[in-house]
Coordinates of N, CA and C in Angstrom, one line a residue:
M6 N -66.1 -63.0 -95.4 CA -66.6 -63.6 -96.6 C -68.1 -63.4 -96.8
E7 N -68.8 -63.4 -95.6 CA -70.3 -63.1 -95.7 C -70.6 -61.7 -96.1
N8 N -69.7 -60.7 -95.8 CA -69.9 -59.4 -96.2 C -69.8 -59.2 -97.7
I9 N -68.9 -59.9 -98.3 CA -68.7 -59.9 -99.8 C -70.0 -60.4 -100.4
I10 N -70.5 -61.5 -99.9 CA -71.8 -62.1 -100.5 C -72.9 -61.1 -100.3
E11 N -73.0 -60.5 -99.2 CA -74.1 -59.5 -98.9 C -74.0 -58.3 -99.8
L12 N -72.7 -57.9 -100.0 CA -72.4 -56.7 -100.9 C -72.8 -57.0 -102.3
K13 N -72.5 -58.2 -102.8 CA -72.9 -58.6 -104.1 C -74.4 -58.7 -104.3
A14 N -75.1 -59.1 -103.3 CA -76.6 -59.2 -103.3 C -77.1 -57.8 -103.4
I15 N -76.6 -56.9 -102.6 CA -77.1 -55.5 -102.6 C -76.8 -54.8 -103.9
I16 N -75.6 -55.0 -104.5 CA -75.3 -54.4 -105.7 C -76.2 -55.0 -106.8
G17 N -76.4 -56.3 -106.8 CA -77.3 -56.9 -107.8 C -78.7 -56.3 -107.7
S18 N -79.2 -56.1 -106.5 CA -80.6 -55.6 -106.3 C -80.6 -54.2 -106.8
V19 N -79.6 -53.4 -106.6 CA -79.6 -52.0 -107.0 C -79.6 -51.9 -108.6
V20 N -78.7 -52.8 -109.2 CA -78.6 -52.8 -110.6 C -79.9 -53.2 -111.3
Y21 N -80.5 -54.3 -110.8 CA -81.8 -54.7 -111.3 C -82.9 -53.7 -111.1
S22 N -82.9 -53.0 -110.0 CA -83.9 -52.0 -109.7 C -83.8 -50.8 -110.7
V23 N -82.5 -50.4 -111.0 CA -82.3 -49.3 -111.9 C -82.7 -49.7 -113.3
I24 N -82.4 -50.9 -113.7 CA -82.8 -51.4 -115.0 C -84.3 -51.5 -115.1
G25 N -85.0 -52.0 -114.0 CA -86.4 -52.0 -114.0 C -87.1 -50.7 -114.2
V26 N -86.6 -49.7 -113.4 CA -87.1 -48.4 -113.5 C -86.9 -47.8 -114.9
L27 N -85.8 -48.0 -115.5 CA -85.5 -47.5 -116.8 C -86.5 -48.1 -117.9
I28 N -86.7 -49.4 -117.7 CA -87.6 -50.1 -118.6 C -89.0 -49.5 -118.5
L29 N -89.4 -49.3 -117.2 CA -90.7 -48.7 -116.9 C -90.9 -47.3 -117.5
I30 N -89.9 -46.5 -117.4 CA -89.9 -45.1 -118.0 C -90.0 -45.2 -119.5
I31 N -89.1 -46.0 -120.1 CA -89.1 -46.2 -121.5 C -90.5 -46.7 -122.1
S32 N -91.1 -47.6 -121.4 CA -92.4 -48.1 -121.8 C -93.5 -47.1 -121.7
F33 N -93.4 -46.3 -120.6 CA -94.4 -45.2 -120.5 C -94.2 -44.1 -121.6
V34 N -93.0 -43.8 -121.9 CA -92.7 -42.9 -123.0 C -93.3 -43.4 -124.3
V35 N -93.1 -44.7 -124.6 CA -93.6 -45.3 -125.8 C -95.1 -45.2 -125.9
V36 N -95.8 -45.5 -124.8 CA -97.2 -45.4 -124.7 C -97.7 -43.9 -124.9
E37 N -96.9 -43.0 -124.3 CA -97.2 -41.6 -124.4 C -97.1 -41.2 -125.9
K38 N -96.2 -41.7 -126.6 CA -96.0 -41.3 -128.0 C -97.1 -41.9 -128.9
I39 N -97.6 -43.1 -128.6 CA -98.5 -43.8 -129.5 C -100.0 -43.4 -129.3
T40 N -100.2 -42.8 -128.1 CA -101.6 -42.3 -127.8 C -101.9 -41.0 -128.5
P41 N -103.1 -40.8 -128.9 CA -103.5 -39.6 -129.7 C -103.4 -38.3 -128.8
E42 N -103.7 -38.4 -127.5 CA -103.7 -37.3 -126.6 C -102.4 -37.3 -125.7
N43 N -102.0 -36.2 -125.2 CA -100.9 -36.1 -124.3 C -101.5 -36.5 -122.9
L44 N -101.0 -37.7 -122.4 CA -101.5 -38.2 -121.2 C -101.2 -37.3 -120.0
W45 N -100.0 -36.7 -119.9 CA -99.7 -35.8 -118.8 C -100.6 -34.6 -118.8
Q46 N -100.9 -34.0 -120.0 CA -101.8 -32.9 -120.0 C -103.2 -33.3 -119.7
E47 N -103.7 -34.4 -120.1 CA -105.0 -34.9 -119.8 C -105.2 -35.1 -118.3
I48 N -104.2 -35.7 -117.7 CA -104.3 -36.0 -116.3 C -104.1 -34.8 -115.4
V49 N -103.1 -34.0 -115.7 CA -102.8 -32.9 -114.8 C -103.7 -31.6 -115.0
L50 N -103.7 -31.2 -116.3 CA -104.5 -30.0 -116.6 C -106.0 -30.2 -116.6
K51 N -106.4 -31.2 -117.4 CA -107.8 -31.5 -117.5 C -108.4 -32.3 -116.4
Q52 N -107.6 -32.9 -115.6 CA -107.9 -33.8 -114.5 C -108.9 -34.9 -114.9
N53 N -108.5 -35.6 -116.0 CA -109.3 -36.7 -116.5 C -108.9 -37.9 -115.6
K54 N -109.8 -38.3 -114.8 CA -109.6 -39.4 -113.8 C -109.6 -40.8 -114.5
A55 N -110.3 -40.9 -115.6 CA -110.4 -42.2 -116.3 C -109.0 -42.5 -116.9
I56 N -108.4 -41.5 -117.6 CA -107.1 -41.7 -118.1 C -106.1 -41.9 -117.1
A57 N -106.2 -41.2 -115.9 CA -105.3 -41.4 -114.8 C -105.3 -42.9 -114.3
I58 N -106.5 -43.4 -114.2 CA -106.7 -44.8 -113.8 C -106.1 -45.8 -114.8
I59 N -106.3 -45.5 -116.1 CA -105.7 -46.4 -117.1 C -104.2 -46.3 -117.1
A60 N -103.6 -45.1 -116.9 CA -102.2 -44.9 -116.9 C -101.6 -45.6 -115.7
A61 N -102.3 -45.5 -114.5 CA -101.8 -46.2 -113.3 C -101.9 -47.7 -113.5
A62 N -102.9 -48.2 -114.1 CA -103.0 -49.7 -114.4 C -101.9 -50.1 -115.3
F63 N -101.6 -49.3 -116.3 CA -100.5 -49.7 -117.2 C -99.2 -49.7 -116.5
I64 N -98.9 -48.8 -115.7 CA -97.7 -48.7 -114.9 C -97.6 -49.9 -114.0
L65 N -98.6 -50.2 -113.3 CA -98.6 -51.4 -112.4 C -98.4 -52.7 -113.1
A66 N -99.1 -52.8 -114.3 CA -98.9 -54.0 -115.1 C -97.4 -54.2 -115.6
I67 N -96.9 -53.1 -116.1 CA -95.5 -53.2 -116.5 C -94.5 -53.5 -115.3
A68 N -94.8 -52.9 -114.2 CA -94.0 -53.1 -113.0 C -94.0 -54.5 -112.5
I69 N -95.2 -55.1 -112.6 CA -95.4 -56.6 -112.2 C -94.6 -57.4 -113.2
I70 N -94.7 -57.1 -114.4 CA -93.9 -57.9 -115.4 C -92.4 -57.8 -115.2
I71 N -91.9 -56.6 -115.0 CA -90.5 -56.4 -114.7 C -90.1 -57.1 -113.4
A72 N -90.9 -57.0 -112.4 CA -90.5 -57.6 -111.1 C -90.5 -59.2 -111.3
S73 N -91.4 -59.7 -112.0 CA -91.4 -61.1 -112.3 C -90.1 -61.6 -113.1
A74 N -89.8 -60.7 -114.1 CA -88.6 -61.1 -114.9 C -87.3 -61.0 -114.1
I75 N -87.2 -60.0 -113.2 CA -86.0 -59.9 -112.4 C -86.0 -61.0 -111.3
H76 N -87.1 -61.3 -110.7 CA -87.1 -62.3 -109.7 C -86.7 -63.6 -110.2

């Protein structure tokens, strides 16, 4: 009986994790589309550290929101 409960908890965690990652990817794509410059090109090719920091802060903020909603 305990194994079934643990299995349900593991499956629930995996499902919520996948949903959270999908929401994070979708939100990053939306931000990528609404910004005037290509973020990936600015970060990788031009090595713009300021935009990299802003993108990282955005991803962390969305991740915290998703984690709070799931918890």
